[in-house]
Amino acid sequence: MKLREVRQLVQVQAPVLSRSRRVLASAYNVAEYRAAAQRALPPGIFDYLEGGSEDEVTLRRNRDSFDRWGLMPQWGPVTGPDTTTTVLGRVSALPLTLTPTGATRLFHPEGELAVARAAAAAGVPYGLAGLSTVSMENVAAQSPGLERWFNIGLSSDMGYQQAKLDRCAAAGYRALLVGVDTRALGSRERDRKNGFTAPPALTLASLLGIAARPGWWMNFLRADGLRFPNLEPAGTDAGLVTPSVWQQILGHSDASRGWADLETLRAMWPGKIILKGCVNPDDVARAQEIGMDAVQLSNHGGRQLDHMLSPMDVLEESRQRVGGGLELIVDSGIRRGSDIVKALALGADACSVGRPYLYGLAAAGSPGVSRVIEILAEELRRTMTLVGVSSVAELQQRGAGIVRDLRGAAPEARVAASEALREAM
Ligand SMILES: Cc1cc2nc3c(=O)[nH]c(=O)nc-3n(C[C@H](O)[C@H](O)[C@H](O)COP(=O)(O)O)c2cc1C
C-alpha cells in the first residue's frame, strides 16, 4: 500500500505542544482529567484536592455506591434526549451543579473566576465557597449570567451573619448552601503528612514536590497572593491571609449551632436555602418541615466523617420521606453521566460535582472546566439514549424501573438464577 493510500485511510494528528491544549485535545473522560491534574499539580496540592479523611473508607465507598446500581434499558424510540431541567425553580441546561470547593486558586491562578465562567457558559449553577479565593463580588461582576449560590456556615454572631447575607443579596446570589457536615474538621491525613494545615507548615518533601512542578509555582508566584476575601468585610480584598483569618478558617464551623439557628436563617433570608451535607432521612424530613428549599445529600466527598454513608445509600428513602415537596441534589463520587442517570432514577433532582471540575481547572484552566462539564453532558445524553429515555422528566418518571440494586438480591439467589439460565440455554 502506498503512503498516499494509507493517509486516505488513517488520519494522523499533528502533535500539540502546549500541555493544556494537549489535554483538551485528548482527554475524553473525568479520569483522564484527574490524571492530567495529578501531572500538573505539586503532589501535596493534588493530595489536598483528592484526599479523604482518615482511612478514606467513605471516599472509596462513594464510587462503590454508584457501581452497586445496574442500569436496565427499555426498548423503544428515543428523541433528543433533552437534558434541560429546573433546579430551584430556574431552568438549567443539565441536572448538574458545581459544588463549592475552598481555596480554588491553589489549583489554577484564575481559580473561582475560571470555574464561574465555565458554569455560566454551560448554563448550570455554581455554588461559591465561603472560603473562596476570589471575592463573591468579583465572581458576580465577571459572570453576570451565572446562576450563583453561596456557601455559608451558621454563625452565632448575628451581626456578622446579617452582613454576610446582605453581601450575598447585593451581589445577586440567589441561594445559600448551608453546610452542616463540618461541626469539626475531618482529619485529612494526607494534608497533615504534607503540612497542608491552617496555617501551612510545609514539609521538605512538600517543598521538593512544589519545586518539581515549575509550571505550577511560576503561575502561583505571578498571581496575586492567596486570600479569602469573603471572610473579610466587603471591599477589603487587599489583605493577605492574616493570623486572624486563619483563626476564622479553623473556627469556620460552630458545633453548637442547630435547627433553631437554621430556622432563624430561614426568617432572615428570603431567597432559596439548600442544606448541604446530610445523609440522614430524618434530617431531610426535618429540613422540609422548617422550609428549606432543597437538601444536598453529601458526605463532603469523603473529606469529613469517615465511614459516613453515601448519598446513593439513602437517596430512595429520603425521596420517599419528603415526596415531591423538596428538591434533592446529590454529590460525592459522581464521575460519569451514568452516575447522574442513576441518581435521577432514584429520586434526585440534580447532581453536583466537586473534584471533577477541579481536575479540569488544574489541567487546563477554564476551558478544562468547560470540557469536563461537556464530557459529563455527552455521557448523560448517551446513557439516556441507551437506557431509552428522551428527557430528564421521563427519566425521573420511569424512576427506579431503570435501575436494579445489584446487592439487593442475596448472592445465592443470583447464582441460582444464572445457573437456571445456563441450563435453559
Ligand atoms: C478541594 C475541595 C474543597 C472543598 N471545600 C468545600 C467547602 O469549602 N465547603 C463545602 O461545603 N464543601 C467543600 N468541599 C466538598 C464539596 O462541596 C463536595 O461536597 C464534594 O467535593 C463532592 O464530592 P466529589 O468531589 O466526589 O464530587 C470541598 C471539596 C474539595 C474536593
Tab-separated table of C-alpha atoms and ligand atoms in Angstrom:
chain	number	residue	atom	x	y	z
A	1	MET	CA	0.000	0.000	0.000
A	2	LYS	CA	1.319	3.442	-0.881
A	3	LEU	CA	1.774	6.176	1.760
A	4	ARG	CA	-0.863	8.299	-0.036
A	5	GLU	CA	-3.391	5.468	0.312
A	6	VAL	CA	-2.531	4.959	3.972
A	7	ARG	CA	-3.074	8.700	4.509
A	8	GLN	CA	-6.544	8.416	2.991
A	9	LEU	CA	-7.425	5.632	5.400
A	10	VAL	CA	-5.755	6.876	8.578
A	11	GLN	CA	-5.615	10.477	9.704
A	12	VAL	CA	-2.539	11.233	11.783
A	13	GLN	CA	-2.986	14.011	14.319
A	14	ALA	CA	-0.394	16.791	14.466
A	15	PRO	CA	1.423	16.874	17.833
A	16	VAL	CA	0.093	19.540	20.228
A	17	LEU	CA	2.857	21.283	22.152
A	18	SER	CA	1.013	23.195	24.881
A	19	ARG	CA	0.323	20.888	27.819
A	20	SER	CA	-3.192	22.214	28.497
A	21	ARG	CA	-4.147	22.157	24.809
A	22	ARG	CA	-2.860	18.610	24.614
A	23	VAL	CA	-5.095	17.625	27.491
A	24	LEU	CA	-8.075	19.410	25.947
A	25	ALA	CA	-7.468	17.638	22.654
A	26	SER	CA	-7.010	14.172	24.074
A	27	ALA	CA	-8.649	13.639	27.487
A	28	TYR	CA	-12.024	12.010	26.964
A	29	ASN	CA	-13.304	11.299	30.459
A	30	VAL	CA	-13.079	12.611	34.019
A	31	ALA	CA	-10.450	10.008	34.957
A	32	GLU	CA	-8.148	11.350	32.242
A	33	TYR	CA	-8.576	14.888	33.578
A	34	ARG	CA	-7.751	13.532	37.022
A	35	ALA	CA	-4.505	12.072	35.680
A	36	ALA	CA	-3.696	15.362	33.936
A	37	ALA	CA	-4.363	17.297	37.164
A	38	GLN	CA	-2.023	14.984	39.004
A	39	ARG	CA	0.706	15.711	36.459
A	40	ALA	CA	0.147	19.476	36.701
A	41	LEU	CA	-0.054	19.929	40.478
A	42	PRO	CA	2.591	19.512	43.180
A	43	PRO	CA	1.833	16.195	44.947
A	44	GLY	CA	0.812	17.928	48.205
A	45	ILE	CA	-1.710	20.161	46.403
A	46	PHE	CA	-3.068	17.174	44.490
A	47	ASP	CA	-3.455	15.348	47.813
A	48	TYR	CA	-5.429	18.300	49.195
A	49	LEU	CA	-7.716	18.088	46.148
A	50	GLU	CA	-8.054	14.343	46.099
A	51	GLY	CA	-7.788	13.110	49.657
A	52	GLY	CA	-10.436	11.967	52.096
A	53	SER	CA	-10.470	11.700	55.858
A	54	GLU	CA	-8.770	9.054	57.998
A	55	ASP	CA	-8.801	5.652	56.215
A	56	GLU	CA	-10.686	7.077	53.219
A	57	VAL	CA	-13.346	4.379	53.539
A	58	THR	CA	-16.087	6.846	52.617
A	59	LEU	CA	-14.049	8.211	49.736
A	60	ARG	CA	-13.870	4.718	48.232
A	61	ARG	CA	-17.479	3.922	49.124
A	62	ASN	CA	-18.668	6.921	47.145
A	63	ARG	CA	-17.635	5.241	43.894
A	64	ASP	CA	-18.839	1.869	45.051
A	65	SER	CA	-22.241	3.324	45.906
A	66	PHE	CA	-22.799	4.124	42.214
A	67	ASP	CA	-21.397	0.838	40.915
A	68	ARG	CA	-23.824	-1.015	43.172
A	69	TRP	CA	-26.679	0.012	40.846
A	70	GLY	CA	-27.100	-1.581	37.431
A	71	LEU	CA	-28.963	0.025	34.547
A	72	MET	CA	-31.876	-1.684	32.825
A	73	PRO	CA	-32.646	-0.196	29.397
A	74	GLN	CA	-36.079	-0.452	27.874
A	75	TRP	CA	-36.509	-0.787	24.137
A	76	GLY	CA	-38.477	1.971	22.394
A	77	PRO	CA	-37.989	5.167	20.378
A	78	VAL	CA	-35.866	7.971	21.855
A	79	THR	CA	-35.773	11.570	20.683
A	80	GLY	CA	-33.258	14.190	21.755
A	81	PRO	CA	-32.578	13.397	24.545
A	82	ASP	CA	-33.335	16.678	26.271
A	83	THR	CA	-31.175	17.273	29.363
A	84	THR	CA	-32.850	20.550	30.308
A	85	THR	CA	-34.471	20.680	33.723
A	86	THR	CA	-35.279	23.115	36.509
A	87	VAL	CA	-33.191	23.465	39.646
A	88	LEU	CA	-34.637	25.591	42.447
A	89	GLY	CA	-37.217	26.935	40.029
A	90	ARG	CA	-34.740	28.078	37.350
A	91	VAL	CA	-34.037	26.429	34.025
A	92	SER	CA	-30.731	24.579	33.986
A	93	ALA	CA	-29.190	23.139	30.829
A	94	LEU	CA	-28.285	19.997	32.751
A	95	PRO	CA	-29.343	18.319	36.003
A	96	LEU	CA	-25.890	19.296	37.272
A	97	THR	CA	-24.420	21.939	39.555
A	98	LEU	CA	-20.851	22.794	40.521
A	99	THR	CA	-20.479	22.438	44.262
A	100	PRO	CA	-18.373	24.750	46.476
A	101	THR	CA	-14.688	23.963	46.899
A	102	GLY	CA	-12.492	26.183	49.052
A	103	ALA	CA	-9.114	27.653	48.069
A	104	THR	CA	-9.653	27.014	44.361
A	105	ARG	CA	-6.813	29.322	43.298
A	106	LEU	CA	-4.397	26.723	44.628
A	107	PHE	CA	-5.225	24.715	41.508
A	108	HIS	CA	-5.103	27.482	38.926
A	109	PRO	CA	-4.342	31.206	39.211
A	110	GLU	CA	-7.789	32.168	37.883
A	111	GLY	CA	-9.471	29.948	40.479
A	112	GLU	CA	-13.154	30.565	41.073
A	113	LEU	CA	-13.379	33.095	38.215
A	114	ALA	CA	-12.448	30.364	35.732
A	115	VAL	CA	-14.994	27.967	37.239
A	116	ALA	CA	-17.725	30.612	37.250
A	117	ARG	CA	-17.122	31.443	33.566
A	118	ALA	CA	-17.383	27.789	32.581
A	119	ALA	CA	-20.543	27.251	34.657
A	120	ALA	CA	-22.165	30.355	33.150
A	121	ALA	CA	-21.302	29.231	29.619
A	122	ALA	CA	-22.728	25.760	30.282
A	123	GLY	CA	-25.896	27.183	31.876
A	124	VAL	CA	-25.504	25.378	35.200
A	125	PRO	CA	-25.473	26.779	38.775
A	126	TYR	CA	-22.217	27.289	40.685
A	127	GLY	CA	-22.035	27.378	44.467
A	128	LEU	CA	-19.180	29.615	45.560
A	129	ALA	CA	-17.348	28.515	48.710
A	130	GLY	CA	-17.274	30.747	51.751
A	131	LEU	CA	-13.545	30.014	51.687
A	132	SER	CA	-13.223	31.023	48.043
A	133	THR	CA	-10.056	32.789	46.998
A	134	VAL	CA	-11.898	35.334	44.833
A	135	SER	CA	-14.489	37.605	46.404
A	136	MET	CA	-18.153	36.912	45.838
A	137	GLU	CA	-18.498	40.409	44.331
A	138	ASN	CA	-15.699	39.802	41.831
A	139	VAL	CA	-17.233	36.479	40.717
A	140	ALA	CA	-20.611	38.187	40.317
A	141	ALA	CA	-19.155	41.091	38.336
A	142	GLN	CA	-17.306	38.812	35.933
A	143	SER	CA	-20.062	36.226	35.422
A	144	PRO	CA	-23.262	38.241	35.289
A	145	GLY	CA	-25.361	35.488	33.657
A	146	LEU	CA	-24.348	32.825	36.171
A	147	GLU	CA	-26.888	31.205	38.483
A	148	ARG	CA	-24.964	31.986	41.685
A	149	TRP	CA	-25.245	30.234	45.031
A	150	PHE	CA	-23.154	30.939	48.103
A	151	ASN	CA	-21.881	28.517	50.736
A	152	ILE	CA	-22.152	29.690	54.341
A	153	GLY	CA	-21.837	28.237	57.806
A	154	LEU	CA	-24.094	29.183	60.699
A	155	SER	CA	-22.704	31.851	62.976
A	156	SER	CA	-23.781	32.774	66.490
A	157	ASP	CA	-22.767	36.359	65.700
A	158	MET	CA	-25.967	37.721	64.194
A	159	GLY	CA	-24.323	40.958	63.082
A	160	TYR	CA	-21.688	39.002	61.125
A	161	GLN	CA	-24.347	36.675	59.693
A	162	GLN	CA	-26.578	39.563	58.591
A	163	ALA	CA	-23.636	41.379	56.998
A	164	LYS	CA	-22.795	38.209	55.028
A	165	LEU	CA	-26.410	37.835	53.878
A	166	ASP	CA	-26.502	41.490	52.825
A	167	ARG	CA	-23.351	40.950	50.761
A	168	CYS	CA	-24.888	37.866	49.116
A	169	ALA	CA	-28.097	39.713	48.275
A	170	ALA	CA	-26.256	42.773	46.938
A	171	ALA	CA	-24.069	40.594	44.704
A	172	GLY	CA	-27.064	38.676	43.315
A	173	TYR	CA	-26.554	35.287	44.960
A	174	ARG	CA	-29.926	33.564	44.738
A	175	ALA	CA	-29.420	30.617	47.056
A	176	LEU	CA	-27.457	29.784	50.190
A	177	LEU	CA	-25.794	26.422	50.604
A	178	VAL	CA	-25.630	25.880	54.339
A	179	GLY	CA	-23.007	23.306	55.267
A	180	VAL	CA	-23.984	21.043	58.164
A	181	ASP	CA	-21.224	18.449	57.959
A	182	THR	CA	-18.313	20.449	59.358
A	183	ARG	CA	-19.003	20.537	63.099
A	184	ALA	CA	-15.342	19.539	63.340
A	185	LEU	CA	-12.816	19.444	60.536
A	186	GLY	CA	-12.304	15.940	59.150
A	187	SER	CA	-8.819	14.565	59.693
A	188	ARG	CA	-7.333	14.503	56.217
A	189	GLU	CA	-4.190	12.670	56.990
A	190	ARG	CA	-2.582	13.263	53.612
A	191	ASP	CA	-2.737	17.009	54.364
A	192	ARG	CA	-1.314	16.532	57.838
A	193	LYS	CA	1.540	14.489	56.437
A	194	ASN	CA	2.260	17.143	53.786
A	195	GLY	CA	1.936	20.055	56.200
A	196	PHE	CA	-1.136	21.422	54.387
A	197	THR	CA	-2.625	22.666	57.604
A	198	ALA	CA	-4.026	26.066	58.565
A	199	PRO	CA	-1.650	27.866	58.616
A	200	PRO	CA	0.528	25.698	56.349
A	201	ALA	CA	3.659	24.091	57.804
A	202	LEU	CA	5.137	22.576	54.656
A	203	THR	CA	7.500	19.649	54.948
A	204	LEU	CA	10.726	19.394	52.963
A	205	ALA	CA	9.102	16.705	50.803
A	206	SER	CA	6.191	19.073	50.015
A	207	LEU	CA	8.626	21.841	49.087
A	208	LEU	CA	10.544	19.496	46.805
A	209	GLY	CA	7.235	18.424	45.274
A	210	ILE	CA	6.428	22.064	44.560
A	211	ALA	CA	9.887	22.629	43.084
A	212	ALA	CA	9.280	19.726	40.711
A	213	ARG	CA	6.265	21.495	39.158
A	214	PRO	CA	7.743	24.750	37.773
A	215	GLY	CA	4.625	25.376	35.632
A	216	TRP	CA	2.532	25.467	38.787
A	217	TRP	CA	4.804	27.578	41.009
A	218	MET	CA	5.642	30.104	38.298
A	219	ASN	CA	1.899	30.716	37.809
A	220	PHE	CA	1.391	30.819	41.553
A	221	LEU	CA	4.163	33.367	42.121
A	222	ARG	CA	2.999	35.545	39.218
A	223	ALA	CA	-0.587	35.654	40.550
A	224	ASP	CA	-1.892	37.782	43.433
A	225	GLY	CA	-1.336	36.345	46.913
A	226	LEU	CA	-3.849	33.793	48.149
A	227	ARG	CA	-6.651	35.421	50.137
A	228	PHE	CA	-10.070	34.514	51.499
A	229	PRO	CA	-11.902	37.763	50.774
A	230	ASN	CA	-15.355	36.511	51.776
A	231	LEU	CA	-14.195	36.210	55.356
A	232	GLU	CA	-13.302	39.857	55.464
A	233	PRO	CA	-15.685	42.784	55.198
A	234	ALA	CA	-16.543	43.573	51.559
A	235	GLY	CA	-14.010	45.744	49.804
A	236	THR	CA	-11.017	44.711	51.895
A	237	ASP	CA	-9.683	42.234	49.353
A	238	ALA	CA	-6.219	43.669	49.613
A	239	GLY	CA	-5.075	41.988	52.823
A	240	LEU	CA	-3.139	38.730	52.692
A	241	VAL	CA	-4.152	35.807	54.899
A	242	THR	CA	-3.547	37.089	58.399
A	243	PRO	CA	-3.444	35.040	61.617
A	244	SER	CA	-6.976	36.226	62.394
A	245	VAL	CA	-8.215	34.926	59.023
A	246	TRP	CA	-6.618	31.533	59.778
A	247	GLN	CA	-8.486	31.622	63.064
A	248	GLN	CA	-11.743	32.166	61.182
A	249	ILE	CA	-10.881	29.312	58.825
A	250	LEU	CA	-10.234	26.979	61.719
A	251	GLY	CA	-13.307	28.201	63.567
A	252	HIS	CA	-15.314	28.010	60.351
A	253	SER	CA	-17.937	25.701	61.815
A	254	ASP	CA	-19.526	26.228	65.147
A	255	ALA	CA	-20.587	22.843	66.560
A	256	SER	CA	-23.105	24.427	68.908
A	257	ARG	CA	-25.352	25.552	66.025
A	258	GLY	CA	-28.559	23.592	65.450
A	259	TRP	CA	-32.051	23.535	63.973
A	260	ALA	CA	-33.152	26.716	65.749
A	261	ASP	CA	-30.323	28.613	64.005
A	262	LEU	CA	-31.490	27.261	60.666
A	263	GLU	CA	-34.996	28.490	61.415
A	264	THR	CA	-33.542	31.910	62.239
A	265	LEU	CA	-31.640	31.884	58.979
A	266	ARG	CA	-34.847	30.915	57.162
A	267	ALA	CA	-36.506	34.020	58.615
A	268	MET	CA	-33.514	36.236	57.710
A	269	TRP	CA	-33.063	35.124	54.081
A	270	PRO	CA	-35.897	35.496	51.574
A	271	GLY	CA	-34.094	33.539	48.844
A	272	LYS	CA	-33.598	29.814	48.468
A	273	ILE	CA	-31.763	27.727	51.060
A	274	ILE	CA	-30.109	24.363	50.440
A	275	LEU	CA	-28.994	22.261	53.390
A	276	LYS	CA	-25.717	20.667	52.360
A	277	GLY	CA	-24.056	17.683	53.960
A	278	CYS	CA	-26.599	15.311	55.450
A	279	VAL	CA	-27.398	11.698	54.632
A	280	ASN	CA	-29.952	11.010	57.360
A	281	PRO	CA	-33.535	10.807	56.022
A	282	ASP	CA	-34.743	12.189	59.400
A	283	ASP	CA	-32.658	15.332	58.780
A	284	VAL	CA	-34.032	15.555	55.249
A	285	ALA	CA	-37.604	15.371	56.552
A	286	ARG	CA	-36.862	17.996	59.197
A	287	ALA	CA	-35.296	20.295	56.623
A	288	GLN	CA	-38.540	20.120	54.688
A	289	GLU	CA	-40.579	20.886	57.818
A	290	ILE	CA	-38.660	24.083	58.551
A	291	GLY	CA	-38.969	25.356	54.993
A	292	MET	CA	-35.641	24.555	53.360
A	293	ASP	CA	-35.936	24.532	49.573
A	294	ALA	CA	-33.533	21.671	48.941
A	295	VAL	CA	-31.158	19.245	50.581
A	296	GLN	CA	-27.800	18.416	49.021
A	297	LEU	CA	-27.214	14.853	50.154
A	298	SER	CA	-23.470	14.734	50.607
A	299	ASN	CA	-20.655	13.332	52.699
A	300	HIS	CA	-18.368	16.178	51.594
A	301	GLY	CA	-16.729	13.887	49.060
A	302	GLY	CA	-15.434	11.652	51.869
A	303	ARG	CA	-13.459	14.512	53.427
A	304	GLN	CA	-15.296	14.816	56.739
A	305	LEU	CA	-16.714	11.880	58.720
A	306	ASP	CA	-15.010	8.682	57.589
A	307	HIS	CA	-17.398	5.696	57.373
A	308	MET	CA	-20.268	8.091	56.703
A	309	LEU	CA	-22.930	6.675	54.390
A	310	SER	CA	-23.005	7.744	50.785
A	311	PRO	CA	-25.903	9.747	49.357
A	312	MET	CA	-26.765	6.884	46.993
A	313	ASP	CA	-27.338	4.617	50.014
A	314	VAL	CA	-30.083	6.877	51.361
A	315	LEU	CA	-31.499	8.566	48.298
A	316	GLU	CA	-34.557	6.374	47.741
A	317	GLU	CA	-35.520	6.507	51.411
A	318	SER	CA	-35.023	10.276	51.518
A	319	ARG	CA	-37.217	10.756	48.464
A	320	GLN	CA	-39.924	8.569	49.997
A	321	ARG	CA	-39.847	10.626	53.195
A	322	VAL	CA	-40.342	14.018	51.524
A	323	GLY	CA	-42.429	13.062	48.494
A	324	GLY	CA	-42.183	15.652	45.739
A	325	GLY	CA	-42.075	18.608	48.124
A	326	LEU	CA	-38.326	19.108	48.479
A	327	GLU	CA	-35.582	19.188	45.887
A	328	LEU	CA	-32.782	16.687	46.396
A	329	ILE	CA	-29.326	17.241	44.976
A	330	VAL	CA	-26.703	14.511	45.238
A	331	ASP	CA	-22.935	14.942	45.428
A	332	SER	CA	-19.937	12.770	46.404
A	333	GLY	CA	-18.427	10.447	43.835
A	334	ILE	CA	-20.111	11.478	40.579
A	335	ARG	CA	-17.673	10.864	37.737
A	336	ARG	CA	-19.844	9.716	34.816
A	337	GLY	CA	-23.055	10.667	33.061
A	338	SER	CA	-24.368	7.228	34.037
A	339	ASP	CA	-23.970	8.221	37.715
A	340	ILE	CA	-26.301	11.153	37.078
A	341	VAL	CA	-28.837	8.858	35.382
A	342	LYS	CA	-28.777	6.503	38.384
A	343	ALA	CA	-29.201	9.316	40.902
A	344	LEU	CA	-32.087	10.864	38.977
A	345	ALA	CA	-33.766	7.472	38.645
A	346	LEU	CA	-33.570	7.015	42.418
A	347	GLY	CA	-35.157	10.368	43.199
A	348	ALA	CA	-32.583	13.160	42.799
A	349	ASP	CA	-33.485	16.392	41.029
A	350	ALA	CA	-29.873	17.146	40.188
A	351	CYS	CA	-26.311	16.065	40.874
A	352	SER	CA	-23.335	18.122	41.882
A	353	VAL	CA	-19.623	17.641	41.296
A	354	GLY	CA	-16.563	18.937	43.129
A	355	ARG	CA	-13.323	17.195	42.214
A	356	PRO	CA	-14.235	16.603	38.542
A	357	TYR	CA	-14.328	20.318	37.731
A	358	LEU	CA	-11.206	20.906	39.823
A	359	TYR	CA	-9.386	18.296	37.721
A	360	GLY	CA	-10.421	20.227	34.610
A	361	LEU	CA	-9.319	23.508	36.185
A	362	ALA	CA	-5.925	22.218	37.283
A	363	ALA	CA	-5.277	20.558	33.930
A	364	ALA	CA	-6.431	23.286	31.553
A	365	GLY	CA	-7.990	26.296	33.321
A	366	SER	CA	-11.490	27.470	32.432
A	367	PRO	CA	-11.588	25.516	29.117
A	368	GLY	CA	-10.750	22.415	31.166
A	369	VAL	CA	-13.747	23.022	33.443
A	370	SER	CA	-15.936	23.548	30.365
A	371	ARG	CA	-14.671	20.342	28.823
A	372	VAL	CA	-15.369	18.318	31.975
A	373	ILE	CA	-18.946	19.642	32.041
A	374	GLU	CA	-19.273	18.814	28.329
A	375	ILE	CA	-17.959	15.283	28.894
A	376	LEU	CA	-20.496	14.680	31.655
A	377	ALA	CA	-23.229	16.126	29.398
A	378	GLU	CA	-22.205	13.906	26.467
A	379	GLU	CA	-22.140	10.853	28.717
A	380	LEU	CA	-25.504	11.806	30.194
A	381	ARG	CA	-27.077	12.130	26.736
A	382	ARG	CA	-25.547	8.872	25.543
A	383	THR	CA	-26.669	6.977	28.662
A	384	MET	CA	-30.188	8.421	28.434
A	385	THR	CA	-30.410	7.298	24.809
A	386	LEU	CA	-29.098	3.817	25.558
A	387	VAL	CA	-31.381	3.441	28.575
A	388	GLY	CA	-34.328	4.607	26.489
A	389	VAL	CA	-35.480	7.969	27.869
A	390	SER	CA	-35.964	11.195	25.915
A	391	SER	CA	-35.936	13.760	28.716
A	392	VAL	CA	-34.998	14.348	32.339
A	393	ALA	CA	-38.711	14.384	33.201
A	394	GLU	CA	-39.180	10.953	31.587
A	395	LEU	CA	-36.102	9.635	33.373
A	396	GLN	CA	-37.496	10.750	36.718
A	397	GLN	CA	-40.934	9.363	35.866
A	398	ARG	CA	-39.555	5.941	34.971
A	399	GLY	CA	-37.506	6.199	38.156
A	400	ALA	CA	-36.432	3.027	39.908
A	401	GLY	CA	-37.658	0.962	36.936
A	402	ILE	CA	-34.402	1.869	35.198
A	403	VAL	CA	-32.060	0.672	37.945
A	404	ARG	CA	-31.508	-2.557	39.841
A	405	ASP	CA	-29.729	-2.842	43.176
A	406	LEU	CA	-27.124	-5.491	42.460
A	407	ARG	CA	-26.728	-6.085	46.174
A	408	GLY	CA	-30.480	-6.308	46.703
A	409	ALA	CA	-30.762	-9.984	45.796
A	410	ALA	CA	-28.911	-12.485	48.012
A	411	PRO	CA	-25.790	-13.721	46.203
A	412	GLU	CA	-27.078	-17.348	46.346
A	413	ALA	CA	-30.283	-16.271	44.632
A	414	ARG	CA	-28.276	-14.614	41.859
A	415	VAL	CA	-26.031	-17.669	41.436
A	416	ALA	CA	-29.102	-19.962	41.317
A	417	ALA	CA	-30.761	-17.667	38.772
A	418	SER	CA	-27.723	-17.638	36.484
A	419	GLU	CA	-27.342	-21.446	36.808
A	420	ALA	CA	-31.000	-21.931	35.874
A	421	LEU	CA	-30.453	-19.668	32.891
A	422	ARG	CA	-27.386	-21.615	31.739
A	423	GLU	CA	-29.313	-24.900	31.979
A	424	ALA	CA	-32.150	-23.474	29.946
A	425	MET	CA	-29.788	-22.304	27.185
B	1	LIG	C1	-10.693	20.669	47.422
B	1	LIG	C2	-12.081	20.634	47.985
B	1	LIG	C3	-12.520	21.694	48.769
B	1	LIG	C4	-13.815	21.690	49.292
B	1	LIG	N1	-14.265	22.770	50.002
B	1	LIG	C5	-15.553	22.811	50.429
B	1	LIG	C6	-16.065	23.962	51.103
B	1	LIG	O1	-15.372	24.963	51.277
B	1	LIG	N2	-17.365	23.926	51.509
B	1	LIG	C7	-18.166	22.825	51.309
B	1	LIG	O2	-19.336	22.827	51.707
B	1	LIG	N3	-17.702	21.736	50.681
B	1	LIG	C8	-16.435	21.707	50.230
B	1	LIG	N4	-15.974	20.593	49.565
B	1	LIG	C9	-16.881	19.453	49.346
B	1	LIG	C10	-17.657	19.626	48.047
B	1	LIG	O3	-18.560	20.702	48.104
B	1	LIG	C11	-18.459	18.368	47.697
B	1	LIG	O4	-19.297	18.011	48.757
B	1	LIG	C12	-17.578	17.190	47.306
B	1	LIG	O5	-16.405	17.614	46.662
B	1	LIG	C13	-18.362	16.278	46.381
B	1	LIG	O6	-17.659	15.124	46.070
B	1	LIG	P1	-16.794	14.921	44.737
B	1	LIG	O7	-15.559	15.738	44.913
B	1	LIG	O8	-16.551	13.456	44.756
B	1	LIG	O9	-17.626	15.387	43.566
B	1	LIG	C14	-14.677	20.588	49.053
B	1	LIG	C15	-14.226	19.524	48.255
B	1	LIG	C16	-12.941	19.539	47.720
B	1	LIG	C17	-12.505	18.401	46.849
